Tab-separated table of C-alpha atoms in Angstrom:
chain	number	residue	atom	x	y	z
A	1	MET	CA	0.246	-16.209	-6.885
A	2	GLU	CA	3.086	-16.529	-4.385
A	3	GLU	CA	5.366	-17.937	-7.099
A	4	LEU	CA	5.056	-14.698	-9.068
A	5	PHE	CA	5.989	-12.558	-6.086
A	6	ASP	CA	8.889	-14.850	-5.204
A	7	LYS	CA	10.633	-13.957	-8.476
A	8	SER	CA	12.179	-10.838	-6.940
A	9	ALA	CA	14.686	-10.326	-9.768
A	10	GLU	CA	11.809	-10.140	-12.250
A	11	TYR	CA	9.503	-7.999	-10.133
A	12	ASP	CA	10.507	-4.629	-11.595
A	13	GLU	CA	10.323	-5.961	-15.142
A	14	MET	CA	6.785	-7.242	-14.583
A	15	LEU	CA	5.683	-4.057	-12.827
A	16	ASN	CA	7.088	-1.809	-15.530
A	17	LYS	CA	5.048	-3.584	-18.196
A	18	GLY	CA	2.057	-1.836	-16.694
A	19	ILE	CA	3.196	1.397	-15.074
A	20	SER	CA	5.325	2.367	-18.087
A	21	LEU	CA	2.031	3.553	-19.606
A	22	SER	CA	2.100	6.389	-17.065
A	23	GLY	CA	5.577	7.515	-18.099
A	24	GLU	CA	6.718	7.216	-14.474
A	25	ASN	CA	8.642	4.630	-12.457
A	26	LYS	CA	7.646	2.925	-9.201
A	27	TYR	CA	9.366	5.545	-7.046
A	28	PHE	CA	7.103	8.299	-8.343
A	29	PHE	CA	4.116	6.379	-6.969
A	30	ILE	CA	5.803	5.320	-3.708
A	31	HIS	CA	6.742	8.889	-2.844
A	32	GLY	CA	3.334	10.150	-3.978
A	33	ARG	CA	1.577	7.821	-1.539
A	34	PHE	CA	3.857	8.605	1.382
A	35	SER	CA	3.884	12.373	0.895
A	36	ASP	CA	0.069	12.525	0.931
A	37	LEU	CA	-0.209	10.111	3.845
A	38	VAL	CA	2.114	12.023	6.184
A	39	LYS	CA	0.068	15.194	5.640
A	40	ASN	CA	-3.014	13.385	6.924
A	41	ILE	CA	-1.631	11.709	10.042
A	42	PRO	CA	-3.474	13.403	12.932
A	43	GLU	CA	-1.466	16.131	14.611
A	44	GLY	CA	0.303	14.874	17.715
A	45	LYS	CA	0.094	11.215	16.636
A	46	ASN	CA	3.479	9.591	17.265
A	47	ILE	CA	4.464	6.803	14.887
A	48	ASN	CA	7.030	4.722	16.769
A	49	ALA	CA	6.167	1.267	15.421
A	50	LEU	CA	5.079	0.808	11.818
A	51	LEU	CA	3.920	-2.253	9.877
A	52	ASP	CA	4.261	-2.611	6.103
A	53	PHE	CA	1.770	-5.424	5.460
A	54	GLY	CA	2.438	-7.148	2.139
A	55	CYS	CA	5.830	-5.507	1.781
A	56	GLY	CA	7.067	-7.600	-1.150
A	57	VAL	CA	10.750	-6.936	-1.906
A	58	GLY	CA	10.833	-3.990	0.505
A	59	ASP	CA	11.317	-1.136	-1.969
A	60	ALA	CA	8.645	0.930	-0.213
A	61	THR	CA	9.542	-0.345	3.256
A	62	ILE	CA	13.035	1.127	3.198
A	63	LEU	CA	11.665	4.475	1.991
A	64	LEU	CA	9.201	4.630	4.876
A	65	LYS	CA	12.230	5.583	7.005
A	66	GLN	CA	12.452	8.891	5.144
A	67	TYR	CA	8.908	9.778	6.159
A	68	PHE	CA	8.833	8.188	9.619
A	69	PRO	CA	12.483	8.392	10.721
A	70	GLU	CA	11.783	7.610	14.395
A	71	ALA	CA	9.777	4.459	13.705
A	72	LYS	CA	10.845	0.860	13.988
A	73	ILE	CA	9.453	-0.832	10.903
A	74	THR	CA	8.302	-4.394	10.303
A	75	GLY	CA	7.755	-5.634	6.769
A	76	SER	CA	5.644	-8.751	6.376
A	77	ASP	CA	4.695	-10.894	3.390
A	78	THR	CA	3.909	-14.465	2.303
A	79	ALA	CA	6.658	-14.660	-0.336
A	80	THR	CA	9.838	-16.193	1.084
A	81	GLU	CA	12.159	-15.171	-1.749
A	82	ALA	CA	10.828	-11.626	-1.822
A	83	LEU	CA	11.565	-11.293	1.894
A	84	LYS	CA	15.048	-12.717	1.370
A	85	TYR	CA	15.678	-10.025	-1.236
A	86	ALA	CA	14.249	-7.368	1.109
A	87	ARG	CA	16.588	-8.408	3.920
A	88	GLU	CA	19.599	-8.266	1.598
A	89	LYS	CA	18.800	-5.083	-0.339
A	90	ASN	CA	16.279	-3.010	1.632
A	91	SER	CA	17.220	-3.438	5.249
A	92	SER	CA	18.345	-1.076	8.002
A	93	GLU	CA	20.005	-2.633	11.027
A	94	GLY	CA	18.071	-2.072	14.208
A	95	SER	CA	15.151	-0.236	12.608
A	96	ILE	CA	13.705	-2.555	9.934
A	97	GLN	CA	12.876	-6.234	10.215
A	98	TYR	CA	11.171	-8.592	7.758
A	99	LEU	CA	9.132	-11.695	8.542
A	100	GLU	CA	6.689	-14.075	6.928
A	101	ILE	CA	2.968	-13.761	7.533
A	102	LYS	CA	2.940	-17.301	8.951
A	103	ASP	CA	5.180	-16.018	11.772
A	104	PHE	CA	3.021	-12.955	12.394
A	105	GLN	CA	2.142	-12.846	16.100
A	106	PHE	CA	1.668	-9.185	16.985
A	107	ASN	CA	-0.987	-7.764	19.279
A	108	ASN	CA	-1.433	-4.094	20.199
A	109	THR	CA	2.021	-3.356	18.756
A	110	PHE	CA	1.860	-0.877	15.880
A	111	ASP	CA	0.931	2.801	15.668
A	112	LEU	CA	0.442	2.641	11.899
A	113	CYS	CA	-0.016	-0.050	9.275
A	114	PHE	CA	0.677	0.740	5.620
A	115	VAL	CA	-0.883	-1.558	2.996
A	116	ASN	CA	-0.560	-0.915	-0.724
A	117	GLY	CA	-2.128	-2.987	-3.486
A	118	VAL	CA	-2.375	-6.109	-1.364
A	119	PHE	CA	-6.062	-6.812	-0.847
A	120	HIS	CA	-6.893	-7.202	-4.532
A	121	HIS	CA	-4.633	-10.295	-4.430
A	122	ILE	CA	-6.238	-11.809	-1.326
A	123	PRO	CA	-9.129	-14.232	-2.043
A	124	LEU	CA	-12.479	-12.661	-1.188
A	125	GLU	CA	-13.216	-15.090	1.627
A	126	GLN	CA	-9.853	-14.343	3.307
A	127	ARG	CA	-9.956	-10.544	3.228
A	128	ILE	CA	-11.771	-9.931	6.499
A	129	GLY	CA	-9.420	-12.372	8.242
A	130	ALA	CA	-6.379	-10.502	6.931
A	131	LEU	CA	-7.892	-7.188	7.955
A	132	LYS	CA	-8.650	-8.452	11.450
A	133	MET	CA	-5.049	-9.643	11.729
A	134	ILE	CA	-3.991	-6.051	11.033
A	135	TYR	CA	-6.613	-4.712	13.440
A	136	ASP	CA	-5.350	-6.927	16.263
A	137	SER	CA	-1.738	-5.927	15.583
A	138	LEU	CA	-2.490	-2.220	16.047
A	139	LYS	CA	-2.428	-0.397	19.363
A	140	PRO	CA	-5.739	1.131	20.494
A	141	GLY	CA	-6.058	4.257	18.360
A	142	GLY	CA	-3.603	2.811	15.835
A	143	LEU	CA	-4.043	3.772	12.186
A	144	LEU	CA	-4.385	1.801	8.969
A	145	ALA	CA	-3.539	3.407	5.624
A	146	LEU	CA	-5.154	1.131	3.037
A	147	PHE	CA	-4.129	1.924	-0.555
A	148	GLU	CA	-5.800	0.181	-3.485
A	149	ASN	CA	-5.935	0.474	-7.254
A	150	ASN	CA	-9.078	2.291	-8.311
A	151	PRO	CA	-11.275	0.266	-10.732
A	152	LEU	CA	-13.283	3.443	-11.412
A	153	ASN	CA	-10.239	4.909	-13.171
A	154	PRO	CA	-10.342	4.149	-16.932
A	155	GLY	CA	-6.643	3.280	-17.098
A	156	THR	CA	-6.422	1.037	-14.042
A	157	LYS	CA	-7.611	-2.170	-15.693
A	158	MET	CA	-5.445	-1.464	-18.734
A	159	VAL	CA	-2.342	-1.080	-16.571
A	160	MET	CA	-3.136	-4.105	-14.413
A	161	SER	CA	-3.832	-6.304	-17.448
A	162	ARG	CA	-0.232	-5.740	-18.576
A	163	ILE	CA	1.294	-6.783	-15.232
A	164	PRO	CA	1.563	-10.593	-14.940
A	165	PHE	CA	0.947	-10.691	-11.181
A	166	ASP	CA	-2.120	-8.411	-11.479
A	167	LYS	CA	-3.974	-10.168	-14.291
A	168	ASP	CA	-6.125	-12.300	-11.983
A	169	ALA	CA	-6.540	-9.678	-9.263
A	170	ILE	CA	-10.038	-8.786	-8.030
A	171	THR	CA	-10.102	-5.047	-7.444
A	172	LEU	CA	-12.069	-3.269	-4.715
A	173	THR	CA	-14.190	-0.221	-5.339
A	174	PRO	CA	-13.887	2.501	-2.677
A	175	SER	CA	-17.329	1.601	-1.333
A	176	GLU	CA	-16.325	-2.077	-1.044
A	177	ALA	CA	-13.131	-1.134	0.775
A	178	ARG	CA	-15.044	1.125	3.158
A	179	LYS	CA	-17.553	-1.619	3.968
A	180	MET	CA	-14.726	-4.103	4.550
A	181	LEU	CA	-12.965	-1.732	6.966
A	182	LEU	CA	-16.146	-1.101	8.942
A	183	ASN	CA	-16.944	-4.824	9.101
A	184	ALA	CA	-13.489	-5.459	10.572
A	185	GLY	CA	-14.138	-2.923	13.334
A	186	PHE	CA	-12.263	0.094	12.004
A	187	LYS	CA	-13.455	3.697	12.177
A	188	ILE	CA	-12.927	5.799	9.045
A	189	LYS	CA	-10.820	8.856	9.878
A	190	ILE	CA	-10.901	10.687	6.528
A	191	LYS	CA	-12.848	10.447	3.297
A	192	PRO	CA	-11.079	8.340	0.659
A	193	ARG	CA	-8.371	10.306	-1.112
A	194	PHE	CA	-7.726	9.719	-4.807
A	195	LEU	CA	-4.217	10.046	-6.262
A	196	PHE	CA	-2.430	9.958	-9.629
A	197	TYR	CA	-4.847	11.452	-12.133
A	198	PHE	CA	-2.507	12.429	-14.961
A	199	PRO	CA	0.314	10.571	-16.738
A	200	LYS	CA	3.695	12.189	-17.250
A	201	ALA	CA	2.654	13.396	-20.712
A	202	LEU	CA	0.036	15.551	-18.979
A	203	SER	CA	2.144	16.441	-15.950
A	204	PHE	CA	1.393	20.146	-16.466
A	205	LEU	CA	-2.130	19.324	-15.219
A	206	ARG	CA	-0.925	17.820	-11.940
A	207	LEU	CA	-1.142	21.166	-10.201
A	208	PHE	CA	-4.930	20.639	-10.270
A	209	GLU	CA	-4.768	17.266	-8.493
A	210	LYS	CA	-5.135	18.784	-5.018
A	211	SER	CA	-8.579	20.026	-5.988
A	212	LEU	CA	-9.513	16.584	-7.373
A	213	ILE	CA	-8.466	14.590	-4.296
A	214	HIS	CA	-12.022	13.456	-3.416
A	215	ILE	CA	-13.212	12.885	-6.993
A	216	PRO	CA	-13.135	9.092	-7.516
A	217	LEU	CA	-11.142	8.975	-10.735
A	218	GLY	CA	-7.520	8.838	-9.575
A	219	ALA	CA	-5.555	5.691	-10.387
A	220	GLN	CA	-5.300	4.865	-6.689
A	221	TYR	CA	-7.234	5.714	-3.555
A	222	TYR	CA	-6.653	5.238	0.131
A	223	PHE	CA	-8.537	5.213	3.395
A	224	LEU	CA	-7.061	6.222	6.725
A	225	ALA	CA	-8.854	4.194	9.390
A	226	GLU	CA	-8.467	3.870	13.148
A	227	LYS	CA	-8.701	0.950	15.548
């Protein structure tokens, strides 16, 4: 699996084989996640230190600065070449750093951890360990925003089957993700929110998505959980 993610130059090509079915590019989804997330951060919660766990080539990491401009951001991943690309192309001196998971030694450090589409690549027996690593890295009261592809959405498996690095992924249903979070010690702050219901061809229907946010048919969902 790591070899696929290390091919940073080919990452967009592989990703687009799947998401092109939606008619949108990766930035549509990145901004969609972040814009919904910031609306649901509890009022008065300061985000000064932020972790992007499983950051890949850092395309989302660098954009986190637009939504959390005061935060110092750490991107972490297992893929050495992806992190090299992130440091060269998606860095910000003094406010973003990248490091390998094997060098991850944080305790009570972060106010918020963002994780997108990572856990369906982690072997089942290693998921709780990864989640506890995140838990330990958060400050007391720190938040985890866990985004995953929704297997209850009819198009999710079709999209993932077209993406080479997603073909062998084991998706998590919302109920499985909730159970995993609780088992790791997290408290659920909000009900799972479901995003990205309509492709670009049906974009005129997107104005209804706010009313569908808790109906489990969006292409992705996320939980906001607290340590």
